[in-house]
Coordinates of C-alpha atoms in Angstrom, one line a residue:
Chain B
X1 CA 0.1 0.0 -0.1
X2 CA 2.7 2.5 1.2
X3 CA 4.8 1.7 -1.6
X4 CA 1.6 2.2 -4.2
X5 CA 1.7 5.2 -2.9
X6 CA 5.5 6.3 -3.1
X7 CA 5.4 5.4 -6.7
X8 CA 2.0 7.0 -7.3
X9 CA 3.8 9.9 -6.0
X10 CA 7.0 9.5 -8.0
X11 CA 5.1 9.4 -11.4
X12 CA 3.2 12.2 -10.5
X13 CA 6.2 14.5 -9.6
X14 CA 8.1 13.1 -13.4
X15 CA 4.3 14.1 -15.2
X16 CA 5.0 17.1 -13.6
X17 CA 8.6 17.2 -14.9
X18 CA 7.6 16.4 -18.0
X19 CA 5.0 19.0 -18.4
X20 CA 7.0 21.8 -16.8
X21 CA 9.7 21.2 -19.2
X22 CA 9.1 23.0 -22.3
X23 CA 8.6 26.6 -20.6
X24 CA 11.4 25.8 -18.5
X25 CA 13.9 24.9 -21.9
X26 CA 11.9 28.1 -23.4
X27 CA 12.9 30.0 -21.0
X28 CA 16.5 28.8 -19.8
X29 CA 17.4 29.0 -23.5
X30 CA 16.3 33.1 -23.8
X31 CA 16.7 33.9 -20.1
X32 CA 18.7 32.2 -17.9
X33 CA 21.3 31.1 -19.9
X34 CA 22.2 34.2 -21.5
X35 CA 22.7 35.8 -18.0
X36 CA 25.7 32.8 -18.0
X37 CA 27.2 34.4 -20.9
X38 CA 27.2 37.7 -19.3
X39 CA 28.7 36.2 -16.3
X40 CA 31.7 34.8 -18.6
X41 CA 31.3 38.4 -20.9
X42 CA 32.1 40.2 -17.7
X43 CA 35.8 38.5 -17.2
X44 CA 37.1 38.7 -20.6
X45 CA 39.1 41.6 -22.9
X46 CA 37.7 44.2 -24.6
X47 CA 37.6 43.7 -28.8
X48 CA 39.0 47.0 -30.3
X49 CA 35.5 46.9 -32.1
X50 CA 32.7 46.2 -29.5
X51 CA 32.3 42.4 -28.6
X52 CA 35.0 41.0 -26.7
X53 CA 38.7 39.4 -27.2
X54 CA 38.8 35.8 -25.4
X55 CA 41.2 36.5 -22.4
X56 CA 40.7 36.2 -19.0
X57 CA 40.5 39.2 -17.7
X58 CA 39.3 41.2 -14.8
X59 CA 38.9 45.6 -16.4
X60 CA 35.4 45.0 -16.9
X61 CA 35.6 44.6 -13.0
X62 CA 38.4 47.1 -12.3
X63 CA 37.0 49.5 -15.0
X64 CA 33.5 50.1 -12.7
X65 CA 34.7 52.0 -10.1
X66 CA 38.4 52.8 -11.8
X67 CA 39.6 54.1 -15.3
X68 CA 43.3 53.4 -16.7
X69 CA 45.3 56.8 -17.2
X70 CA 46.1 55.5 -21.0
X71 CA 50.0 57.2 -20.4
X72 CA 51.4 55.3 -17.5
X73 CA 48.8 53.5 -17.0
X74 CA 48.0 53.9 -13.7
X75 CA 44.1 54.1 -12.1
X76 CA 42.2 56.6 -11.4
X77 CA 38.8 56.5 -9.4
X78 CA 36.2 56.8 -12.2
X79 CA 34.0 59.9 -11.5
X80 CA 32.1 59.6 -14.7
X81 CA 31.1 56.1 -13.4
X82 CA 30.2 56.6 -9.2
X83 CA 28.2 60.4 -10.6
X84 CA 26.0 57.6 -12.6
X85 CA 26.1 55.0 -10.0
X86 CA 25.2 57.7 -7.5
X87 CA 22.1 59.2 -9.0
X88 CA 20.4 56.3 -10.2
X89 CA 20.5 55.2 -6.2
X90 CA 19.4 58.8 -5.3
X91 CA 16.4 59.0 -8.1
X92 CA 15.9 55.4 -7.5
X93 CA 15.3 56.2 -3.4
X94 CA 13.1 59.4 -4.1
X95 CA 11.0 58.0 -6.6
X96 CA 10.5 55.1 -4.3
X97 CA 9.6 57.7 -1.5
X98 CA 7.6 60.3 -3.0
X99 CA 5.1 57.3 -4.1
X100 CA 5.0 56.2 -0.9
X101 CA 4.3 59.8 0.4
X102 CA 1.1 60.0 -2.5
X103 CA 0.9 56.2 -2.8
X104 CA -0.4 55.3 1.0
X105 CA -3.3 57.9 1.1
X106 CA -4.0 56.9 -2.6
X107 CA -4.3 53.2 -1.7
X108 CA -5.6 53.6 1.8
X109 CA -8.5 56.2 -0.3
X110 CA -9.3 52.8 -2.6
X111 CA -9.5 50.2 0.3
X112 CA -12.0 52.1 2.0
X113 CA -14.5 53.0 -0.8
X114 CA -17.6 51.0 -0.3
X115 CA -16.9 47.5 -2.4
X116 CA -19.1 48.7 -5.8
X117 CA -16.7 51.4 -6.2
X118 CA -14.0 50.0 -4.5
X119 CA -13.5 47.7 -8.4
X120 CA -14.0 50.8 -10.2
X121 CA -11.1 52.8 -8.1
X122 CA -8.6 49.7 -8.4
X123 CA -9.5 49.4 -12.1
X124 CA -8.7 53.3 -12.8
X125 CA -5.4 52.5 -11.4
X126 CA -4.9 49.3 -13.3
X127 CA -5.4 51.5 -16.2
X128 CA -2.3 53.4 -16.5
X129 CA 0.2 50.5 -14.6
X130 CA -0.6 48.5 -17.8
X131 CA -0.7 51.0 -20.4
X132 CA 2.8 51.2 -22.7
X133 CA 5.6 52.9 -20.8
X134 CA 6.8 54.8 -23.3
X135 CA 3.1 56.2 -24.3
X136 CA 2.8 57.1 -20.6
X137 CA 6.4 58.7 -20.8
X138 CA 5.5 60.5 -23.6
X139 CA 2.5 61.5 -21.8
X140 CA 4.8 63.2 -18.9
X141 CA 7.1 64.7 -21.9
X142 CA 4.1 66.1 -23.7
X143 CA 3.0 67.7 -20.1
X144 CA 6.5 69.5 -18.8
X145 CA 8.3 69.9 -22.1
X146 CA 9.2 73.3 -22.6
X147 CA 6.7 73.7 -25.0
X148 CA 4.9 71.2 -23.3
X149 CA 1.0 71.9 -21.6
X150 CA 2.5 73.3 -17.8
X151 CA 4.3 75.8 -19.8
X152 CA 2.4 76.6 -22.1
X153 CA -0.6 77.6 -19.8
X154 CA 2.2 78.9 -16.7
X155 CA 2.9 81.4 -19.9
X156 CA -0.6 82.1 -20.5
X157 CA -1.5 82.8 -17.2
X158 CA 1.5 85.5 -16.6
X159 CA 2.8 83.4 -13.8
X160 CA 6.1 83.0 -15.6
X161 CA 8.3 84.8 -18.4
X162 CA 9.9 82.1 -20.3
X163 CA 8.9 78.4 -20.3
X164 CA 11.1 76.0 -17.0
X165 CA 13.6 73.9 -18.2
X166 CA 12.7 70.9 -17.2
X167 CA 13.1 67.9 -19.6
X168 CA 16.7 66.9 -19.8
X169 CA 17.4 67.3 -16.1
X170 CA 17.2 64.9 -12.9
X171 CA 13.7 66.4 -12.0
X172 CA 12.3 65.6 -15.0
X173 CA 13.4 62.1 -14.6
X174 CA 12.1 61.9 -11.0
X175 CA 9.0 63.3 -12.0
X176 CA 8.8 60.9 -15.4
X177 CA 9.5 57.8 -13.1
X178 CA 7.1 58.8 -10.0
X179 CA 4.2 59.0 -12.7
X180 CA 5.0 55.6 -14.1
X181 CA 5.9 53.3 -11.3
X182 CA 3.0 55.6 -8.7
X183 CA 0.7 52.6 -9.8
X184 CA 3.5 49.8 -8.8
X185 CA 3.6 51.3 -5.4
X186 CA -0.5 52.1 -4.9
X187 CA -1.4 48.1 -5.7
X188 CA 0.8 46.6 -2.6
X189 CA 0.0 49.1 -0.7
X190 CA -4.0 48.5 -1.1
X191 CA -3.6 44.5 -1.0
X192 CA -2.4 45.0 2.9
X193 CA -4.8 47.8 3.5
X194 CA -7.8 46.1 2.5
X195 CA -6.9 43.4 4.8
X196 CA -6.9 45.0 7.6
X197 CA -9.4 44.9 10.3
X198 CA -10.9 48.5 10.3
X199 CA -12.6 47.8 14.0
X200 CA -9.0 48.0 15.1
X201 CA -9.4 51.4 14.7
X202 CA -12.0 52.2 16.8
X203 CA -10.8 49.4 19.2
X204 CA -7.3 52.2 19.5
X205 CA -9.4 55.1 19.9
X206 CA -11.9 54.1 22.0
X207 CA -8.6 53.4 24.1
X208 CA -7.7 57.1 23.6
X209 CA -5.1 56.8 21.1
X210 CA -4.1 59.8 19.3
X211 CA -4.5 59.5 15.3
X212 CA -1.2 59.7 15.6
X213 CA -0.3 57.2 17.7
X214 CA -3.1 54.6 16.0
X215 CA -0.9 55.7 12.8
X216 CA 2.4 55.0 14.1
X217 CA 1.4 51.2 16.5
X218 CA -1.9 50.5 14.8
X219 CA -1.6 50.4 11.0
X220 CA 1.8 50.7 10.3
X221 CA 3.4 47.5 11.5
X222 CA -0.1 45.6 10.4
X223 CA 0.6 47.2 6.6
X224 CA 4.3 46.6 6.8
X225 CA 4.3 44.3 4.4
X226 CA 2.4 46.7 1.6
X227 CA 4.7 48.8 2.2
X228 CA 8.0 46.6 1.4
X229 CA 6.4 44.9 -1.5
X230 CA 5.9 48.0 -3.0
X231 CA 8.9 49.7 -2.2
X232 CA 10.8 46.9 -3.9
X233 CA 8.0 47.0 -6.9
X234 CA 9.1 50.9 -7.2
X235 CA 12.5 50.6 -6.3
X236 CA 14.1 47.1 -8.5
X237 CA 12.7 48.8 -11.6
X238 CA 13.5 52.0 -11.5
X239 CA 17.0 51.0 -10.5
X240 CA 17.4 49.5 -13.6
X241 CA 15.3 52.1 -15.9
X242 CA 16.2 52.9 -19.3
X243 CA 13.4 54.1 -21.4
X244 CA 12.3 56.8 -18.9
X245 CA 15.7 58.8 -18.5
X246 CA 16.6 58.3 -21.9
X247 CA 13.4 60.2 -23.4
X248 CA 12.9 62.6 -20.2
X249 CA 16.9 62.6 -19.4
X250 CA 18.8 63.2 -22.3
X251 CA 22.8 62.2 -22.9
X252 CA 23.5 64.0 -19.8
X253 CA 21.3 62.4 -17.4
X254 CA 21.6 58.9 -17.8
X255 CA 21.2 55.8 -15.0
X256 CA 22.8 53.1 -15.3
X257 CA 20.5 51.7 -17.5
X258 CA 21.5 53.8 -20.7
X259 CA 25.0 53.6 -19.1
X260 CA 25.0 49.8 -19.9
X261 CA 23.4 49.8 -23.3
X262 CA 26.4 52.8 -23.8
X263 CA 28.8 50.2 -23.2
X264 CA 27.5 48.1 -25.8
X265 CA 26.7 50.5 -28.0
X266 CA 29.5 53.5 -29.0
X267 CA 31.5 53.1 -25.4
X268 CA 32.8 49.5 -27.0
X269 CA 33.7 48.2 -23.4
X270 CA 31.0 44.7 -23.6
X271 CA 33.3 43.7 -20.8
X272 CA 32.8 46.2 -18.8
X273 CA 28.9 47.0 -19.6
X274 CA 29.0 43.1 -18.3
X275 CA 29.9 44.0 -15.2
X276 CA 27.3 46.2 -14.5
X277 CA 24.8 44.2 -15.8
X278 CA 26.4 41.9 -12.7
X279 CA 26.1 44.3 -10.2
X280 CA 23.0 45.7 -11.3
X281 CA 21.3 42.6 -11.4
X282 CA 23.4 40.9 -7.3
X283 CA 21.8 45.0 -6.1
X284 CA 18.1 43.7 -7.1
X285 CA 18.8 39.4 -5.8
X286 CA 19.9 41.4 -2.3
X287 CA 16.8 43.8 -2.6
X288 CA 14.4 41.0 -3.3
X289 CA 15.7 38.7 -0.6
X290 CA 15.1 41.1 1.9
X291 CA 11.9 41.3 1.0
X292 CA 11.7 37.5 1.2
X293 CA 13.2 37.0 4.3
X294 CA 10.9 40.1 5.6
X295 CA 7.1 39.0 3.7
X296 CA 7.9 36.0 5.3
X297 CA 8.2 37.0 8.9
X298 CA 5.4 39.5 8.5
X299 CA 3.2 37.5 6.7
X300 CA 1.4 36.1 9.5
X301 CA 1.3 40.6 11.6
X302 CA -2.0 39.4 13.7
X303 CA 0.2 36.1 15.9
Chain X
X1 CA -22.9 59.4 20.4
X2 CA -20.4 61.9 19.8
X3 CA -17.9 59.1 19.8
X4 CA -20.4 57.0 17.2
X5 CA -19.5 59.9 14.6
X6 CA -15.8 58.9 15.0
X7 CA -14.8 57.3 11.6
X8 CA -11.7 55.7 12.3
X9 CA -10.7 54.4 8.3
X10 CA -11.4 58.2 7.7
X11 CA -7.7 60.4 8.2
X12 CA -7.5 63.6 7.1
X13 CA -5.8 65.0 4.2
X14 CA -6.1 61.3 2.2
X15 CA -9.1 61.5 0.3
X16 CA -7.3 65.4 -1.2
X17 CA -4.3 63.6 -1.7
X18 CA -5.9 60.4 -3.7
X19 CA -8.3 62.0 -5.5
X20 CA -4.8 64.9 -6.7
X21 CA -3.6 61.2 -7.3
X22 CA -5.7 60.1 -9.7
X23 CA -6.3 63.4 -11.9
X24 CA -1.9 64.2 -11.8
X25 CA -2.6 60.6 -13.5
X26 CA -4.5 60.8 -16.2
X27 CA -3.9 63.8 -16.9
X28 CA -0.7 63.4 -19.3
X29 CA -2.6 61.0 -20.3
X30 CA -5.9 62.6 -21.7
X31 CA -3.7 65.5 -22.8
X32 CA -1.6 62.8 -25.5
X33 CA -5.5 61.7 -26.4
X34 CA -6.5 64.9 -26.9
X35 CA -4.0 66.7 -28.8
X36 CA -3.8 63.2 -30.9
X37 CA -6.9 65.0 -32.6
X38 CA -4.9 68.7 -32.7
X39 CA -5.8 70.7 -36.4
X40 CA -2.4 71.8 -35.7
X41 CA 1.0 70.3 -34.9
X42 CA 1.5 71.7 -31.2
X43 CA 0.7 69.4 -28.6
X44 CA 0.2 72.2 -26.8
X45 CA -2.2 74.2 -28.6
X46 CA -5.7 73.2 -29.5
X47 CA -5.6 74.2 -33.0
X48 CA -9.5 72.7 -33.8
X49 CA -10.3 68.7 -34.1
X50 CA -8.9 66.7 -37.4
X51 CA -8.1 63.5 -37.5
X52 CA -5.5 63.8 -40.2
X53 CA -2.8 62.3 -37.6
X54 CA -4.2 59.5 -38.1
X55 CA -4.7 59.9 -41.7
X56 CA -0.7 60.5 -41.9
X57 CA 0.0 57.4 -39.4
X58 CA -2.2 55.8 -41.8
X59 CA -0.8 56.4 -44.7
X60 CA 3.0 55.9 -43.4
X61 CA 4.3 52.8 -44.5
X62 CA 7.2 52.9 -41.5
X63 CA 3.9 52.6 -39.1
X64 CA 2.5 50.1 -41.2
X65 CA 4.9 47.4 -41.7
X66 CA 5.9 48.1 -37.1
X67 CA 2.3 47.6 -36.7
X68 CA 1.9 44.2 -38.7
X69 CA 5.4 43.2 -37.0
X70 CA 3.7 44.5 -33.3
X71 CA 1.1 41.9 -33.7
X72 CA 2.7 38.9 -35.4
X73 CA 5.2 38.9 -33.0
X74 CA 2.4 39.4 -30.0
X75 CA 0.1 36.4 -31.2
X76 CA 3.1 34.0 -31.9
X77 CA 4.3 34.9 -28.4
X78 CA 1.4 34.6 -26.3
X79 CA 0.1 31.4 -28.3
X80 CA 3.7 29.8 -27.3
X81 CA 4.1 31.5 -24.3
X82 CA 0.1 30.3 -23.6
X83 CA 1.1 26.6 -24.9
X84 CA 3.7 26.8 -22.5
X85 CA 2.5 28.4 -19.0
X86 CA -0.8 25.9 -19.3
X87 CA 1.1 23.0 -19.0
X88 CA 3.7 24.7 -16.3
X89 CA 0.6 25.8 -14.7
X90 CA -1.4 22.0 -14.6
X91 CA 1.9 20.6 -13.7
X92 CA 2.6 23.0 -10.7
X93 CA -1.2 22.8 -9.5
X94 CA -3.7 20.7 -7.7
X95 CA -1.3 18.1 -6.4
X96 CA 1.4 17.6 -3.2
X97 CA 4.2 20.0 -3.2
X98 CA 7.2 18.2 -4.8
X99 CA 11.1 17.8 -5.1
X100 CA 11.8 20.9 -7.0
X101 CA 8.9 22.9 -7.2
X102 CA 10.4 26.2 -6.2
X103 CA 13.4 25.5 -8.9
X104 CA 10.5 25.3 -11.3
X105 CA 8.3 28.7 -9.6
X106 CA 11.4 30.5 -9.6
X107 CA 12.6 29.8 -13.2
X108 CA 9.6 31.1 -14.5
X109 CA 9.0 33.7 -12.5
X110 CA 12.4 34.6 -13.4
X111 CA 11.2 37.9 -16.3
X112 CA 9.4 39.3 -13.2
X113 CA 12.8 39.3 -10.9
X114 CA 15.7 39.9 -13.4
X115 CA 15.8 44.0 -14.5
X116 CA 14.8 43.7 -18.0
X117 CA 18.2 46.1 -19.3
X118 CA 20.4 43.1 -17.9
X119 CA 17.8 40.3 -20.3
X120 CA 17.8 42.8 -23.1
X121 CA 21.9 43.0 -22.6
X122 CA 22.4 39.4 -22.2
X123 CA 19.8 37.9 -25.7
X124 CA 22.1 40.9 -27.2
X125 CA 25.6 39.1 -26.8
X126 CA 23.3 35.6 -27.2
X127 CA 21.5 36.0 -30.0
X128 CA 24.7 38.3 -32.0
X129 CA 26.7 34.8 -32.0
X130 CA 23.8 32.6 -33.2
X131 CA 23.3 35.1 -36.0
X132 CA 26.4 34.4 -37.3
X133 CA 26.5 31.6 -36.3
X134 CA 23.4 30.5 -38.7
X135 CA 23.4 33.1 -40.6
X136 CA 19.4 33.5 -40.0
X137 CA 18.6 37.1 -39.5
X138 CA 14.5 37.1 -39.3
X139 CA 11.9 37.6 -36.5
X140 CA 12.7 34.6 -35.0
X141 CA 14.2 35.6 -32.8
X142 CA 11.9 38.4 -31.3
X143 CA 9.4 35.7 -31.1
X144 CA 11.4 33.7 -28.5
X145 CA 12.1 36.6 -26.8
X146 CA 8.9 37.4 -26.1
X147 CA 7.7 34.4 -25.4
X148 CA 10.0 33.6 -22.4
X149 CA 9.3 36.8 -21.1
X150 CA 5.7 36.3 -21.4
X151 CA 5.6 33.7 -19.7
X152 CA 5.0 34.2 -16.2
X153 CA 2.4 36.5 -17.1
X154 CA 0.3 33.9 -18.9
X155 CA 0.9 31.6 -15.8
X156 CA -0.4 33.8 -13.3
X157 CA -3.5 33.8 -13.7
X158 CA -4.1 30.6 -15.2
X159 CA -2.5 29.3 -12.2
X160 CA -4.8 31.3 -10.0
X161 CA -8.1 30.1 -12.0
X162 CA -6.1 26.0 -11.4
X163 CA -6.1 26.8 -7.3
X164 CA -9.6 28.1 -7.3
X165 CA -11.0 24.8 -9.0
X166 CA -12.7 22.5 -7.1
X167 CA -11.3 19.0 -7.7
X168 CA -14.1 16.7 -6.9
X169 CA -15.2 17.8 -10.7
X170 CA -12.7 15.8 -12.5
X171 CA -13.0 12.9 -9.8
X172 CA -16.3 12.5 -10.5
X173 CA -15.9 12.3 -14.0
X174 CA -13.4 9.4 -13.4
X175 CA -15.6 7.9 -11.4
X176 CA -18.3 7.7 -14.1
X177 CA -15.1 6.2 -16.2
X178 CA -13.8 8.8 -18.3
X179 CA -10.8 8.9 -19.3
X180 CA -8.0 11.0 -18.4
X181 CA -8.1 12.7 -21.8
X182 CA -12.1 12.9 -21.6
X183 CA -11.6 14.1 -18.2
X184 CA -9.0 17.0 -19.4
X185 CA -10.9 18.1 -22.2
X186 CA -14.3 18.3 -21.4
X187 CA -14.3 18.7 -17.3
X188 CA -10.9 20.1 -16.7
X189 CA -10.0 22.7 -20.1
X190 CA -13.6 24.1 -20.2
X191 CA -13.0 25.2 -15.9
X192 CA -9.4 27.0 -16.8
X193 CA -10.3 28.3 -19.7
X194 CA -11.3 31.8 -18.7
X195 CA -7.6 31.7 -17.3
X196 CA -5.9 30.5 -20.4
X197 CA -7.8 33.3 -22.2
X198 CA -7.1 36.1 -19.6
X199 CA -3.1 34.8 -19.5
X200 CA -3.6 34.7 -23.6
X201 CA -4.6 38.5 -24.1
X202 CA -1.9 39.3 -20.7
X203 CA 1.5 38.3 -23.3
X204 CA -0.2 39.6 -25.8
X205 CA -0.1 43.5 -24.3
X206 CA 3.4 42.6 -22.6
X207 CA 4.5 41.4 -26.0
X208 CA 3.2 45.0 -28.2
X209 CA 4.3 46.7 -24.9
X210 CA 7.8 45.4 -24.9
X211 CA 10.2 48.7 -26.3
X212 CA 13.8 47.1 -24.1
X213 CA 14.5 44.1 -25.6
X214 CA 13.0 44.5 -28.5
X215 CA 15.1 47.3 -29.2
X216 CA 18.6 44.8 -28.1
X217 CA 17.5 41.9 -30.2
X218 CA 16.2 42.7 -33.0
X219 CA 18.6 42.6 -36.5
X220 CA 18.2 46.3 -38.7
X221 CA 14.9 47.3 -40.1
X222 CA 12.9 45.7 -37.3
X223 CA 10.9 48.0 -35.8
X224 CA 8.1 47.3 -33.5
X225 CA 5.9 50.0 -32.7
X226 CA 7.5 50.5 -30.5
X227 CA 10.8 50.7 -31.0
X228 CA 9.7 53.4 -33.4
X229 CA 8.7 55.7 -31.3
X230 CA 11.3 55.3 -29.3
X231 CA 13.0 55.9 -32.9
X232 CA 11.6 59.0 -33.5
X233 CA 11.4 60.5 -30.3
X234 CA 15.5 61.8 -31.1
X235 CA 13.7 63.8 -33.7
X236 CA 10.8 66.6 -32.9
X237 CA 7.6 64.8 -31.3
X238 CA 5.1 64.5 -34.5
X239 CA 1.3 64.7 -33.1
X240 CA 1.4 61.3 -35.8
X241 CA 3.5 59.7 -32.7
X242 CA 0.3 60.6 -30.0
X243 CA -2.2 59.1 -33.0
X244 CA -0.7 56.1 -32.8
X245 CA -0.2 56.1 -29.1
X246 CA -3.8 56.4 -28.4
X247 CA -4.4 54.0 -30.8
X248 CA -2.3 51.2 -29.0
X249 CA -3.9 52.5 -25.8
X250 CA -7.1 52.3 -26.6
X251 CA -6.0 48.4 -28.0
X252 CA -4.7 47.8 -24.2
X253 CA -7.9 49.4 -22.7
X254 CA -9.6 47.0 -24.7
X255 CA -8.0 43.6 -23.9
X256 CA -7.9 44.6 -19.9
X257 CA -10.9 45.1 -19.6
X258 CA -12.1 41.9 -20.9
X259 CA -9.5 40.0 -19.2
X260 CA -10.9 42.0 -15.8
X261 CA -14.0 40.4 -17.0
X262 CA -12.5 36.9 -17.3
X263 CA -10.9 36.8 -14.2
X264 CA -13.7 38.5 -12.5
X265 CA -15.2 36.7 -9.3
X266 CA -17.8 35.0 -10.1
X267 CA -20.6 36.3 -7.1

C-alpha cells in the first residue's frame, strides 16, 4: 500500500517535470542561460570594435570604479561612473519615497471606499499600470517639456515669462519615474490595507489613542508587508530604468540602464557593460532576498 | 453619541491626496489623447479637431510595417507563452508539493525579477552569436525572446484559476468512467479556459508594449511600434506619434477590460 502510494507520487512528480519542461527549456534558452554568458563576458577583454577578445581579464570589473590612465597605466577613481551610480540610487530612492508619500493615502482611499466603488477605483489605477511605459513617458513629456502643456498654461496665465526647463534634468527623470511607477506602489499597499480590520482602529480610538499613535502603533505594523512590497516593486525597476531616463533625461542624465547600453554601443566596452549588468543584477537580487525574508516574517501580522 | 460619529478609516487629507493622484495620473494621458486629434502641429495649443494625424500615421509605410510586425510577434508570443504556461500550471498545481517545485517557480518567474536591461543585454550577446553562426536574421529571435518573458504573465492567471478549481469534478468524471484525456478535454479545460484566455491577453499586451528587449534583440529594419516610437523621440515628437500612442492605448484598454471581465470572481 505504502509502496503503491510512493510510486504514484513519483509518477506524478515525473509528469509534473515533463509538463513543465518546455517552459523551463524556453526560459533557460532565452532568459537564464544568456545571463551566464553575460557573467563570462564580464571576465573577458574588450575587443577593439565592440564584442570581446577571448582572454581572461579583470578589467571589466575594475573599470566599474576605476579608469586606467592611457599614458602611465595608473588607476584613477572613475568619477563619471560614480556619478551615474549615485544618480541612479538617489533617483530610485527618491522615486520610492515620493510614490509612497502619494501612494499610501491613495491606497487607503481606495480600500475605504464602499465595495462596489472599490472595483472602479482599482480599475482606474490598473489602466495606467498596464499602459505602455513608453506611452506614459511620452505623455508626461508632453506635459513638462518647454513647449508642453504646463509651460504653455503658466505663460498664458502670466505666471512665468519663459518656459521652465524641466526636460533633460534629473527632476524630469524623477517626475517621470514617479508618474510611471506610482501604480506599482499603490497596488500592494491596497492589498495590505484591504486585509486590515478597520474595527482595530475604533478599538484603538476607544482606548484613547491619538491619531498619530493609531497610525504609528496600529496601522503601520500591519501594513508593513505592503510597504516593503511596494518599495521593492518601485525601487527595482527604477534602478534599472532605461526608457524614462533616455526620453526625459537625455544624454547627460543617464542612469545605470543607459550606461549599460552605452557600453554595448558607442562605448564598445562589452566586458564593462557585462560587469555593470551583473552588479545591477546582484543589487536587485539582494533587494528581493531582503523582501522575501521580511515578507515571510511579516506574513502573520496578528500572530 | 459623539463617539459613534468617529470614522476610524477617515484620515484627514488622504482623500484629497488620492484625488489629486488620480487626476495627475490621467492628466498626461488625457493630454496625449486629446492632442492626437489636434488640427495643428502643436501638442499644447488646441487648433481645432482633426483626424489628419491618424491619416498620416495610416499612410506611413514604416508605421504600417511596424504595426504588422508588432501584431505578428505578439500573436506568436502569446500563443507559445500561453501553451507552455498552461502545461506548467497544470504541473505545479492540484498535486502534493514535489521536490523541485520551488525551482520551477523561480525559473518561471525569473523574467519578473531580473532587470529588463540585463536580460536585453544578455540576449543581445547570445543572439548575436547565433546570428553569426546561422546567418538567420528573421523575426524568430524576437518571437523567442517575447515568448520567454511572457511566460510568467500567462502562468499567473492560469495558476490562480487552477488553484480555485474544485478537484471533485474531475474525480466525479473519473468515477463515471471518463478516460483521463476525456476528463481533461471535457471538464478541466473548459473550467480553466477563462484563466487561459486571460493569460493569453496579458501576454499579448506585454509583448505589444515591450521596448527594451525588442530594441536590443531586433536586427536592422525590424522596428516594432514601440521601438519605432522610441526612434522618433530623437527627432521632434510629431502628433503622428500621439495618434499611434492613442490607438495602442485604446487596444490595451479593450484587452484589459476583457481580462477583468474574464477573471472577475463570480458573485
